[in-house]
XYZ file of C-alpha atoms in Angstrom:
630
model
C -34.740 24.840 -32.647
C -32.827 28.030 -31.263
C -29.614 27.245 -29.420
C -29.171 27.505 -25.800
C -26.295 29.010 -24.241
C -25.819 27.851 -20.468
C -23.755 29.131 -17.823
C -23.892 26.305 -15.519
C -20.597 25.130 -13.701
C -20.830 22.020 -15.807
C -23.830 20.179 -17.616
C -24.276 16.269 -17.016
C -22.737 13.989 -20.318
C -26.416 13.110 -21.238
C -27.154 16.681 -21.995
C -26.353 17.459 -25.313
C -28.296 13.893 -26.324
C -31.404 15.222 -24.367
C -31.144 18.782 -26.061
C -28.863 19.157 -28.932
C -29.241 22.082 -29.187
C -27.921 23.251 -25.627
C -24.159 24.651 -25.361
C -21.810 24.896 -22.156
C -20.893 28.508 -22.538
C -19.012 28.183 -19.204
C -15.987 26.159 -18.676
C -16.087 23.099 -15.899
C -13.455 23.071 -12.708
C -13.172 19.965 -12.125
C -9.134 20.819 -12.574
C -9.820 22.823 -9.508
C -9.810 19.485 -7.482
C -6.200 18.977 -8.837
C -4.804 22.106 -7.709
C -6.876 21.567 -4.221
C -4.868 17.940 -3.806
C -1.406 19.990 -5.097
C -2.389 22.628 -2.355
C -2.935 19.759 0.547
C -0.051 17.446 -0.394
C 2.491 20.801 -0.246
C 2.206 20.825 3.360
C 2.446 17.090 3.855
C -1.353 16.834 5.057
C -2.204 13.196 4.460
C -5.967 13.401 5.882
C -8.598 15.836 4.838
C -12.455 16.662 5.998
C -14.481 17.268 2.769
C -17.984 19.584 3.176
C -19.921 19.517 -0.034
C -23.414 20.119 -1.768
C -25.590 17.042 -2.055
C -28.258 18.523 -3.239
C -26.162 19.795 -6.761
C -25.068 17.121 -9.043
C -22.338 18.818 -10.530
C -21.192 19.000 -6.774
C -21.390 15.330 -6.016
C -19.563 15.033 -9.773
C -16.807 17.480 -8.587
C -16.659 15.522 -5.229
C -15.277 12.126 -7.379
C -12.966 14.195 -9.005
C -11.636 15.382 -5.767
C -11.774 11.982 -4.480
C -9.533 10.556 -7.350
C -7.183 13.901 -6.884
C -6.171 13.377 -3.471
C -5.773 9.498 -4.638
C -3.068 10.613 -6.429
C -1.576 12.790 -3.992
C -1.266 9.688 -1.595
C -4.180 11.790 0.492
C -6.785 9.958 2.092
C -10.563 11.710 2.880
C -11.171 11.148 6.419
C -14.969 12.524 6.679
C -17.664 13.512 4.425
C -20.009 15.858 5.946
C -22.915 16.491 3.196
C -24.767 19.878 3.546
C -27.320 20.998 3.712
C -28.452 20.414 7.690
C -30.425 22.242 9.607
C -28.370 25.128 11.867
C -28.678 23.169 14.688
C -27.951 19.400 12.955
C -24.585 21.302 11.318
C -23.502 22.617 15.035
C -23.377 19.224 16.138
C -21.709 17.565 12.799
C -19.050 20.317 12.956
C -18.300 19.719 16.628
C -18.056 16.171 15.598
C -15.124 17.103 13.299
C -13.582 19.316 15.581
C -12.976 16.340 18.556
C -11.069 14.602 15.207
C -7.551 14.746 14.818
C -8.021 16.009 10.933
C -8.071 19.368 10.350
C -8.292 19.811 7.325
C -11.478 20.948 5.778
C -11.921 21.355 1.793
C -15.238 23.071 1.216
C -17.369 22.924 -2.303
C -20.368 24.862 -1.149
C -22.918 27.457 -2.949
C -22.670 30.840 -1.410
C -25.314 30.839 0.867
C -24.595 27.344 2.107
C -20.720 28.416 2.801
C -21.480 31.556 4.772
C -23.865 29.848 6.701
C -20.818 26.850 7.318
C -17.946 29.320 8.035
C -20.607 31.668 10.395
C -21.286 28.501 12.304
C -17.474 27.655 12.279
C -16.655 30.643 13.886
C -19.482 30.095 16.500
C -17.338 26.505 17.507
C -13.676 28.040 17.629
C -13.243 26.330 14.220
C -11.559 28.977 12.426
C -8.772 29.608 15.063
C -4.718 28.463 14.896
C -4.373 24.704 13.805
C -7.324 24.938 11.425
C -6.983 24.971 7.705
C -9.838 25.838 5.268
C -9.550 25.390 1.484
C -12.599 26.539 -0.544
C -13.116 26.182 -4.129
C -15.227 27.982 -7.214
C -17.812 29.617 -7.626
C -18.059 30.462 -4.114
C -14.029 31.832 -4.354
C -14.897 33.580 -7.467
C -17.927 35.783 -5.130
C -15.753 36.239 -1.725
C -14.917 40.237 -2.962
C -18.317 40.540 -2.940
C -19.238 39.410 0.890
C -19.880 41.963 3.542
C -16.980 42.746 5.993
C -18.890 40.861 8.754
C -19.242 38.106 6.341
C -15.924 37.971 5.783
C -14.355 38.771 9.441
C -15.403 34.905 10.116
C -13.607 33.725 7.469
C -9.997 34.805 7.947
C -7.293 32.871 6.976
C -8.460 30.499 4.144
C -7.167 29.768 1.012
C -9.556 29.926 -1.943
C -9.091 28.078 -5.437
C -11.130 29.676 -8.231
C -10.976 30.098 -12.300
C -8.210 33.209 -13.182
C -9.093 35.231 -16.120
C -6.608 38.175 -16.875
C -7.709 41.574 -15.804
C -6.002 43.302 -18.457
C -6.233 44.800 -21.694
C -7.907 47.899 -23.519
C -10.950 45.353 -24.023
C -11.148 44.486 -20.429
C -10.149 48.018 -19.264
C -13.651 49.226 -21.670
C -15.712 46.487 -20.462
C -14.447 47.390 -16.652
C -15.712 50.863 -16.707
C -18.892 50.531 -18.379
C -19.997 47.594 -16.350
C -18.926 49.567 -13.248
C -21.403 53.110 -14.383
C -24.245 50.735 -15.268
C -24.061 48.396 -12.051
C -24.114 51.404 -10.187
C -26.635 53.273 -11.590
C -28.905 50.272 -11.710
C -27.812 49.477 -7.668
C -26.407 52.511 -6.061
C -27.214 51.142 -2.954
C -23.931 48.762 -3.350
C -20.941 49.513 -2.834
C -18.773 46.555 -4.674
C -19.192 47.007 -8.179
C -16.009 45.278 -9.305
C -16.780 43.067 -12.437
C -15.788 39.115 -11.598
C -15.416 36.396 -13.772
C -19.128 35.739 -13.788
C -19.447 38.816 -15.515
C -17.188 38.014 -17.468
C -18.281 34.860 -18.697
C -21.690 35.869 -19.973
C -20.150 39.216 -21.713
C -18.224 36.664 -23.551
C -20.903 34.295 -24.079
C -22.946 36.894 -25.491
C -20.042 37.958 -27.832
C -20.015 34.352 -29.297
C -23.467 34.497 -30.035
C -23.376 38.098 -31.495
C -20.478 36.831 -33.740
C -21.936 33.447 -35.020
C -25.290 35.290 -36.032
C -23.118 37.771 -37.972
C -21.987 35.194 -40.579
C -26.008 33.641 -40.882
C -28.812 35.514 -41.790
C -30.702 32.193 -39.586
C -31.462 33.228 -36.308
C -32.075 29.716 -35.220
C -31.680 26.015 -36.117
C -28.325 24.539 -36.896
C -26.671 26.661 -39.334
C -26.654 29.099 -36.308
C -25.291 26.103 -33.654
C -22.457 25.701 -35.795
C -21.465 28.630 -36.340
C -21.530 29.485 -32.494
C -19.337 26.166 -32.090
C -16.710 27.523 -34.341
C -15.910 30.551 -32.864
C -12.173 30.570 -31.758
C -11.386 33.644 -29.927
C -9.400 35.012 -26.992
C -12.462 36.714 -25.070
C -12.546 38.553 -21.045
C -12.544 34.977 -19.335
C -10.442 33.255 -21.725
C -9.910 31.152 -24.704
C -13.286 30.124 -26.302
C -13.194 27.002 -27.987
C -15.704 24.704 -28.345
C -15.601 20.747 -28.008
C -18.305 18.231 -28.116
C -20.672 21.775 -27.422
C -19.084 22.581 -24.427
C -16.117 24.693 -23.687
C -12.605 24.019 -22.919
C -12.433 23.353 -19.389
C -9.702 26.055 -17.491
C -6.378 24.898 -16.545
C -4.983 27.522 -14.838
C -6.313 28.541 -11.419
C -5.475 31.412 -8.968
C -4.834 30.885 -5.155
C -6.060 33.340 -2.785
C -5.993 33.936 1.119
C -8.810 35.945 2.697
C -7.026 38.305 4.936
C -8.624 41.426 6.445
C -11.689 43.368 4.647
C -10.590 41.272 1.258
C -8.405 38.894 0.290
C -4.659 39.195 -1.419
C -3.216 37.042 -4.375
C -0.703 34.192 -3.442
C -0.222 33.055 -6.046
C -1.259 30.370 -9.368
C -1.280 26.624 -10.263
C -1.497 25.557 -13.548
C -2.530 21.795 -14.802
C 0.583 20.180 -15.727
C 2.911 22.723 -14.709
C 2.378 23.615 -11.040
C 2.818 26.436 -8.398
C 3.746 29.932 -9.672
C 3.853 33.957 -8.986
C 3.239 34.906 -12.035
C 0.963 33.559 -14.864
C 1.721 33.678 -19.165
C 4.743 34.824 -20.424
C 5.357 36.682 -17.171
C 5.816 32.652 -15.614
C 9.359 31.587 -15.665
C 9.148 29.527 -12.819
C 7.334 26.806 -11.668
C 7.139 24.656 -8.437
C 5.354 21.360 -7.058
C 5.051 22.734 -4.248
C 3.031 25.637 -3.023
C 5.571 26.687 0.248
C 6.993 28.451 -2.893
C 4.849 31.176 -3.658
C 5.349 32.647 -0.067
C 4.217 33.242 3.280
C -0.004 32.644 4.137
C -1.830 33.573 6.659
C -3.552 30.832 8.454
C -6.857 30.798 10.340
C -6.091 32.270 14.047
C -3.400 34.716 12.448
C -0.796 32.110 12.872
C 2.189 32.707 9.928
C 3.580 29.356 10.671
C 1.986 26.587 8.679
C 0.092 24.200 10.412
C 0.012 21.180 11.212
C -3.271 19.971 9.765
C -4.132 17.501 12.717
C -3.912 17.838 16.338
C -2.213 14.867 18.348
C -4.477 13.362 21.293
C -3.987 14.731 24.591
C -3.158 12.909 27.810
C -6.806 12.536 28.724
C -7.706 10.752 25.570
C -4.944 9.148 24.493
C -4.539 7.166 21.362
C -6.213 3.464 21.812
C -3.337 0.590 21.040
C -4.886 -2.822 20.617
C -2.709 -5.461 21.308
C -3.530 -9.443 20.555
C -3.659 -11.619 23.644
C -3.732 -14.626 21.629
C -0.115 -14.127 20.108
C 2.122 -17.264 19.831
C 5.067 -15.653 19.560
C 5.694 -14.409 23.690
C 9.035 -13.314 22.878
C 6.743 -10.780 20.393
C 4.005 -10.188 22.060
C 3.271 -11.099 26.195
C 0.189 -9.580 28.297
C 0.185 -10.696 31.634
C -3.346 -9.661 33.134
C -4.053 -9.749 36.630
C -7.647 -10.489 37.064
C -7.765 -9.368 41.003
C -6.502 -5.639 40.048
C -8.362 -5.732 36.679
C -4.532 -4.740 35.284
C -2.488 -5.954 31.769
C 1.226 -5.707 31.785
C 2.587 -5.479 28.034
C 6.228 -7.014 27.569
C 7.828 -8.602 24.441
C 9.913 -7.039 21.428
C 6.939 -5.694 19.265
C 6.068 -3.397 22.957
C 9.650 -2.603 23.033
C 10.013 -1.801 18.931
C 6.377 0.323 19.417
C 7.757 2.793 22.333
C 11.246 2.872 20.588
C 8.792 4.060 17.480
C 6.976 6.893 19.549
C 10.189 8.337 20.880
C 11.339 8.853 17.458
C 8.234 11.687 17.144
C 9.327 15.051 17.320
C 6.249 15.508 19.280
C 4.426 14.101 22.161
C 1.793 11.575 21.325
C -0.201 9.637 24.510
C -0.980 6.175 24.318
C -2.351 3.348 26.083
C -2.389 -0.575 25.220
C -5.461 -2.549 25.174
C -5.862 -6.255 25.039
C -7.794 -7.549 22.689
C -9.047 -11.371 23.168
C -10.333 -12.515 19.846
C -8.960 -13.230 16.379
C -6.454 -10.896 14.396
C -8.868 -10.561 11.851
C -11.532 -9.016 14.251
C -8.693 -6.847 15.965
C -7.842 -5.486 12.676
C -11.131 -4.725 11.814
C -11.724 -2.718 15.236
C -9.352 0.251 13.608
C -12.206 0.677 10.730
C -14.913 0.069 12.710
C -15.695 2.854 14.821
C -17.778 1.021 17.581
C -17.964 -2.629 18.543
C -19.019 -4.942 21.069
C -17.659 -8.397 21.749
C -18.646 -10.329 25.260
C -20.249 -7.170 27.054
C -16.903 -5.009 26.053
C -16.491 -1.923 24.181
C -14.074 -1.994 21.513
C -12.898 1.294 19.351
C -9.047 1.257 18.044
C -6.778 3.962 16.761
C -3.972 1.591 15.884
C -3.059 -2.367 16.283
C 0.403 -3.530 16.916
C 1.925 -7.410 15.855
C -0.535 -7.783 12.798
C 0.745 -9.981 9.767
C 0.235 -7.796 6.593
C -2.417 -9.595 4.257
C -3.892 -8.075 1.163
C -7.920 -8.726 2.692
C -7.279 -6.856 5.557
C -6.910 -3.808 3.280
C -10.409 -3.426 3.366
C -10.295 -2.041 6.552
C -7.055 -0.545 7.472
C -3.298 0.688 6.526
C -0.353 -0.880 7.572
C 3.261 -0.205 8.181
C 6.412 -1.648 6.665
C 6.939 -4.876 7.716
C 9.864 -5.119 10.513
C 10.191 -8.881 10.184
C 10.701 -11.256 7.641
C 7.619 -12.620 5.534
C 6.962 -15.955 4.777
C 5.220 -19.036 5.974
C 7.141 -22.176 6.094
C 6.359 -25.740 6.976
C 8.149 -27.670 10.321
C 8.497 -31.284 10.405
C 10.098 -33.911 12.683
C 13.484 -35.199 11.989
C 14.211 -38.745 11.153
C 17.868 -40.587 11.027
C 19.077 -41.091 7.480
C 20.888 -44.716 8.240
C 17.870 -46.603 9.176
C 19.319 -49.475 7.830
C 22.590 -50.214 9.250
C 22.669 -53.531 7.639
C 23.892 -51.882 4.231
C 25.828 -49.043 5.734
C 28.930 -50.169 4.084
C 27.645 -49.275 1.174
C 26.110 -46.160 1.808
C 29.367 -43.731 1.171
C 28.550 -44.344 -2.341
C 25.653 -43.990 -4.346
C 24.432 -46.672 -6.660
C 25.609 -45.144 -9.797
C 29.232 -44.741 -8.390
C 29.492 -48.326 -7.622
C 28.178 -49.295 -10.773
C 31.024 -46.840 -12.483
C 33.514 -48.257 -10.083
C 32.616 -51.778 -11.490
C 32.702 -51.050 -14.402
C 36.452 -49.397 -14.109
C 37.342 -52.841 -12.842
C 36.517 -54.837 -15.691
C 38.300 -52.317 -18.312
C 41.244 -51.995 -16.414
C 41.308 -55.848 -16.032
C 40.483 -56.166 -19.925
C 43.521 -54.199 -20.241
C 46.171 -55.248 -18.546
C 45.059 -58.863 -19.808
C 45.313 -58.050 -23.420
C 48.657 -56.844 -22.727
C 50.046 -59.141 -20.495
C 49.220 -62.399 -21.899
C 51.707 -62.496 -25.106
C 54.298 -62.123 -21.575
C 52.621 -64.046 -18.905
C 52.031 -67.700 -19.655
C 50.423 -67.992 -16.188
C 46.958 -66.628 -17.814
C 46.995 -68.509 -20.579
C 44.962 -71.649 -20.861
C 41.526 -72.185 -20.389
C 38.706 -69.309 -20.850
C 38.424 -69.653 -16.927
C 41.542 -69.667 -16.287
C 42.197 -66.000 -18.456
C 38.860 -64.655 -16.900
C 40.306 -65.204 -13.353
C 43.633 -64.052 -13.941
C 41.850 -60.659 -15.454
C 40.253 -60.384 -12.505
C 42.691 -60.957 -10.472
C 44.942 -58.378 -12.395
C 42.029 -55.610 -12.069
C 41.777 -56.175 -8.033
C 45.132 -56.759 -6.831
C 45.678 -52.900 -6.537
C 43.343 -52.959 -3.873
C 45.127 -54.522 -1.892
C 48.641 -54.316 -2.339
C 51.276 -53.192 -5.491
C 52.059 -56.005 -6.988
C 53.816 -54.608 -9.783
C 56.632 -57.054 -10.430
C 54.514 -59.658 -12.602
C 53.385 -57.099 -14.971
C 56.069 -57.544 -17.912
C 54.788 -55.046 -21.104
C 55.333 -51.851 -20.505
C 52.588 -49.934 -21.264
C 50.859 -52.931 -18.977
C 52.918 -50.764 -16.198
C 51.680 -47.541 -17.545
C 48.013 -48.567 -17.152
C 48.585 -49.960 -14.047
C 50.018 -46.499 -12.675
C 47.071 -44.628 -13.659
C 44.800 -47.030 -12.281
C 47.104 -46.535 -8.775
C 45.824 -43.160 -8.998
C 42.611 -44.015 -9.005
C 42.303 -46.620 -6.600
C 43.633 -44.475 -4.214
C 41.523 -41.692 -4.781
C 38.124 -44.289 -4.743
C 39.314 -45.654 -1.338
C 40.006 -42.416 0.783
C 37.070 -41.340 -0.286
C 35.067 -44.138 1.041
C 37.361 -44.194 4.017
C 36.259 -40.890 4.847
C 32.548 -40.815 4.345
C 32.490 -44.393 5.767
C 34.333 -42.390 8.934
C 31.859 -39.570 8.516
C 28.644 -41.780 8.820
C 29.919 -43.911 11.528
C 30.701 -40.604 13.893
C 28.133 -37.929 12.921
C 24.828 -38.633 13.000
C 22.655 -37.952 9.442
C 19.016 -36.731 9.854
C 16.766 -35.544 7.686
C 12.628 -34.509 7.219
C 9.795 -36.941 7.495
C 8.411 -35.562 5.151
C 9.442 -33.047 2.803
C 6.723 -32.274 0.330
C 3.396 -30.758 0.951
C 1.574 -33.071 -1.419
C 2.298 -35.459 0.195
C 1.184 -34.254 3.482
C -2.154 -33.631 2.167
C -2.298 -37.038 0.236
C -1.843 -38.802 3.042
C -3.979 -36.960 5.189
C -2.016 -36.522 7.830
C -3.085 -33.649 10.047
C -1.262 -30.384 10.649
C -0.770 -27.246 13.265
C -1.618 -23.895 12.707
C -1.832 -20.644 14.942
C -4.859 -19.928 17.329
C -6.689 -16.987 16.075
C -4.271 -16.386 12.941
C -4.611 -15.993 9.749
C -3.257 -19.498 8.855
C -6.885 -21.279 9.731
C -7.493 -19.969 5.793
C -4.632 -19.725 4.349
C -4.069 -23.400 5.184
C -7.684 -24.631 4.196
C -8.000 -22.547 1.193
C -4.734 -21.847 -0.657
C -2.666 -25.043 0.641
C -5.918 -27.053 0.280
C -6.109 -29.012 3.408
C -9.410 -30.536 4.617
C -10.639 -28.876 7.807
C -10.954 -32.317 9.256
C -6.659 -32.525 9.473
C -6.506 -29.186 10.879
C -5.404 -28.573 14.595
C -4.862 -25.336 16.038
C -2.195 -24.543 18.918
C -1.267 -21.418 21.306
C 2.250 -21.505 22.188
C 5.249 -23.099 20.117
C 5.563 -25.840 23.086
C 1.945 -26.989 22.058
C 3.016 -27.415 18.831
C 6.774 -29.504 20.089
C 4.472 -31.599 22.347
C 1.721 -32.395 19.362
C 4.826 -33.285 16.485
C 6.288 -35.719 18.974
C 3.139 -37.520 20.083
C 2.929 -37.523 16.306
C -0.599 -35.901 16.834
C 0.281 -33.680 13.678
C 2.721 -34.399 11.207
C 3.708 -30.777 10.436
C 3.332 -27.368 11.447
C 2.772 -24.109 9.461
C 3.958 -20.723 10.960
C 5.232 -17.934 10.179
C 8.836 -17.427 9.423
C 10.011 -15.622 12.885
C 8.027 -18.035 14.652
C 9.863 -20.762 12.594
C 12.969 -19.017 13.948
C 12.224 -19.185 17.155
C 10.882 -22.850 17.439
C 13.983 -23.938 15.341
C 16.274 -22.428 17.632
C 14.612 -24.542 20.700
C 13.758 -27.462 18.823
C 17.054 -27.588 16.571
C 17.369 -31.414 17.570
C 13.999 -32.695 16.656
C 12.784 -30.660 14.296
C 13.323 -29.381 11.007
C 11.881 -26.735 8.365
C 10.858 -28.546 5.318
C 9.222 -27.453 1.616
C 9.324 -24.117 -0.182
C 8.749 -20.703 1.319
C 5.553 -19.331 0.860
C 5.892 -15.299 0.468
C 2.961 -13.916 2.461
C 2.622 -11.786 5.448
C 5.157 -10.414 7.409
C 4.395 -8.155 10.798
C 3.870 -4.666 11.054
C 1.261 -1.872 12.412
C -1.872 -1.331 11.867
């Protein structure tokens, strides 16, 4: 078998296992998509359009890369237009993208298929102030070699592509004989500058040249591995060879087409970031690429852009707004069905404008209500068209949304701006049901049984010392057991000191003084405390026993709560009841219809701050949601 140097942009893993005897000669760019992320996220674009081959595999592998690039960069892709199309199929995609609000494009196109884009660009006004245009290798690595008309419709854009120095008495030998043979071969051209292409397979057949100087094989493997361990610094670069393929680059140079040409800005290295200079030349480097100086954007503007356009006053951005909210101090549409009109009121409305005012530009709105369930509102931001009950349906944003991790799927949110939680309300019930035994209910049962038993030891006591003195309880067994007792109660009633005749009987009975009179103002005073402020408490304070008992419980129309309630709190479906407005839910808990309600914490707030009287939050706090924009 003879090995087989390629000069492909990359070859697919499987290769090598198909052919083992083929070699990558050519380094990959996938780091290209890195630098193209570290290019968008230094002007704080956060949306990008994304034009690539579909018919090249290494293009759709390059496109994943990208993908998981901007990732990183906190970037998100906001359309994917394939090529190729037909001329008149890509006039109509393009103007598409240009009613967007992205504008952004990053283009990984073969050369024919990106003049052909950019010509058609042109055509639609697409390459004028506002726009941005990032294109990446090969088709950066050929722009020198476009035709002046070619290039006139392609001012302004920045181009990634592989950088391989231009330098050297190697470089400077190879530059002028590859210059006197291209043109002698094609004096009809005029560009005969050598680019890295050239490069490449000069150095590509220098590996080969030097592996079959160490082998008199001109084939087979002997000769494979002695092409795989060449180590050299060649026109295009290190070569070095792993797994039969070589390095891949990490050091890229950005461009800007300006004029007949196109002028240096600068480079990006993997790992390192944005600099003017490259090798030992490089002492500084920077994140971002604002750094390496001013760029001249598509419609000659030197300002940076923006990289979207805001919506104009005749189409405004699309707010949807949830008629079915409970909370109306949130969230209140009033819609007169005789004018076909909605008025918008509440503190979300009032938090959203305050929001908009903060923009140091002008952005249009206009609120639309939306008369289904949260989860279908959300999804009418990621859905681009949508009909419910004969009506049209297309949002750019939602307002009064509780942030849960399934919705996701189809949109962004904010930071929350209220609390998060969900929390359980019950009725309130009277803690001295039983009036009968309220005497004893200042203590509990294990003070009164301490209190007893202080009694009997301080009665003990003072009869083990007083009866050598005392002949009045001496005698009969129930004679001494009633004088103890009567020695360990008379304190409670009055000081009776003056029969006591030991000493250290009077000693005792001092302490126990102390005592007594700390044991009976305290009962005095939460005796005084029950009898003048009234004690309530929950009816029901645990959630397992809610659901053992199957009583039924509230929940919001059109919330998320219908789940979270069946599924995570595991109620049956059966004991479910769901209510509009917080006086439903007052109404239903006192007709004992339900014996709880779950809502969210600031409607919780809100009903508790009504309802303070009757009704009570109860259980643990459930950490979920919390509002914010969608």
């Amino acid at each position: 078998m003879t090995p087989v140097l390629s000069l492909a942009d990359a070859t697919p893993n499987w290769s090598t296992l198909k052919w083992p005897f083929l070699v990558q000669a050519s380094p990959n760019h996938f780091k290209q998509m890195k630098a193209v992320a570290a290019i968008v996220h230094s002007f704080g674009w956060y949306d990008v359009n994304i034009v690539y081959d579909d018919r090249d595999s290494s293009s759709t592998r390059m496109l994943s890369h990208l993908y998981r690039a901007l990732s990183k960069a906190c970037v998100q892709i906001s359309n994917l237009l394939p090529i190729p199309l037909i001329s008149s199929s890509l006039s109509q995609e393009l103007e598409k993208l240009r009613e967007g609000h992205c504008k952004v494009f990053v283009v990984n196109l073969s050369l024919s298929l990106a003049i052909n884009l950019f010509e058609t660009a042109k055509k639609l006004n697409m390459m004028e102030k506002g726009y941005v245009w990032i294109i990446t290798d090969p088709f950066t690595s050929l722009v020198h070699s476009l035709k002046a008309s070619t290039i006139s419709s392609m001012q302004g854009i920045i181009g990634v592509k592989s950088y391989f120095p231009e330098i050297g008495v190697q470089y400077e030998d190879f530059y002028l004989r590859f210059r006197r043979k291209f043109s002698s071969e094609n004096p009809q051209e005029f560009n005969n500058e050598p680019g890295i292409f050239a490069a490449r397979a000069y150095d590509a057949a220098w590996t080969l040249a030097l592996a079959m100087t160490q082998t008199d094989n001109k084939g087979g493997q002997i000769l494979l591995d002695n092409i795989l361990l060449n180590n050299f610094t060649g026109l295009s670069g290190k070569i070095q060879f792993t797994d039969q393929k070589l390095d891949p680059s990490n050091t890229f140079q950005i461009t800007n087409v300006i004029g007949k040409g196109y002028k240096e800005v600068g480079f990006w290295s993997d790992g390192l970031g944005f600099s003017n200079n490259i090798g030992q030349n490089a002492t500084t480097f920077n994140s971002s690429m604002k750094e390496l100086g001013q760029v001249l954007w598509p419609g000659r503007p030197w300002g940076n852009p923006r990289g979207w356009t805001p919506p104009t006053s005749d189409k405004p951005l699309r707010i949807g707004v949830p008629v079915l909210a409970t909370l109306k101090q949130f969230i209140n549409v009033i819609q007169d069905q005789t004018e076909n009109t909605s008025t918008f009121q509440g503190f979300t409305i009032d938090l959203f404008r305050s929001t908009m005012e903060l923009l140091p530009y002008h952005l249009p709105y206009k609120f639309y209500p939306f008369n289904d369930t949260y989860d279908n509102l959300v999804k009418q931001v990621y859905l681009k068209v949508r009909i419910i009950n004969y009506n049209l349906y297309n949002f750019d944003a939602v307002i009064d949304v509780t942030i849960i991790s399934y919705r996701y799927q189809y949109a962004e949110f904010t930071q929350p701006y209220t609390d998060p939680g969900v929390v359980m309300v019950v009725p309130l019930k009277s803690k001295l049901a039983h009036r009968t035994w309220l005497f004893m209910k200042p203590y509990t049962k294990t003070m009164w049984a301490l209190i007893l038993a202080m009694i009997i030891y301080n009665g003990f006591i003072l009869w083990m010392l007083e009866r050598r003195h005392n002949p009045e309880i001496r005698g009969s067994m129930l004679n001494q057991t009633g004088s103890m007792a009567w020695l360990a109660l008379t304190p409670l009633i009055k000081l009776d000191g003056d029969r006591l005749h030991s000493n250290l009987s009077k000693m005792a009975m001092v302490v126990w003084l102390f005592v007594v009179l700390i044991i009976t103002q305290t009962y005095t005073a939460n005796l005084a405390s029950m009898l003048t402020a009234e004690r309530l408490e929950p009816t029901i304070d645990d959630i397992d026993q809610l659901r053992n008992s199957n009583i039924k419980v509230g929940y919001g129309t059109g919330s998320f709560l219908k789940n979270y309630v069946q599924k995570v709190l595991q109620f049956h479906p059966a004991n479910m009841r769901h209510f509009g407005a917080l006086e439903e839910y007052a109404e239903a808990l006192r007709r004992k219809e339900i014996g709880a309600a779950f809502l969210e914490v600031p409607a919780a707030k809100i009903f508790l701050a009504k309802y303070c009287k009757e009704f009570i939050q109860a259980g643990p706090l459930y950490k979920i949601g919390g509002f914010g924009f969608v």
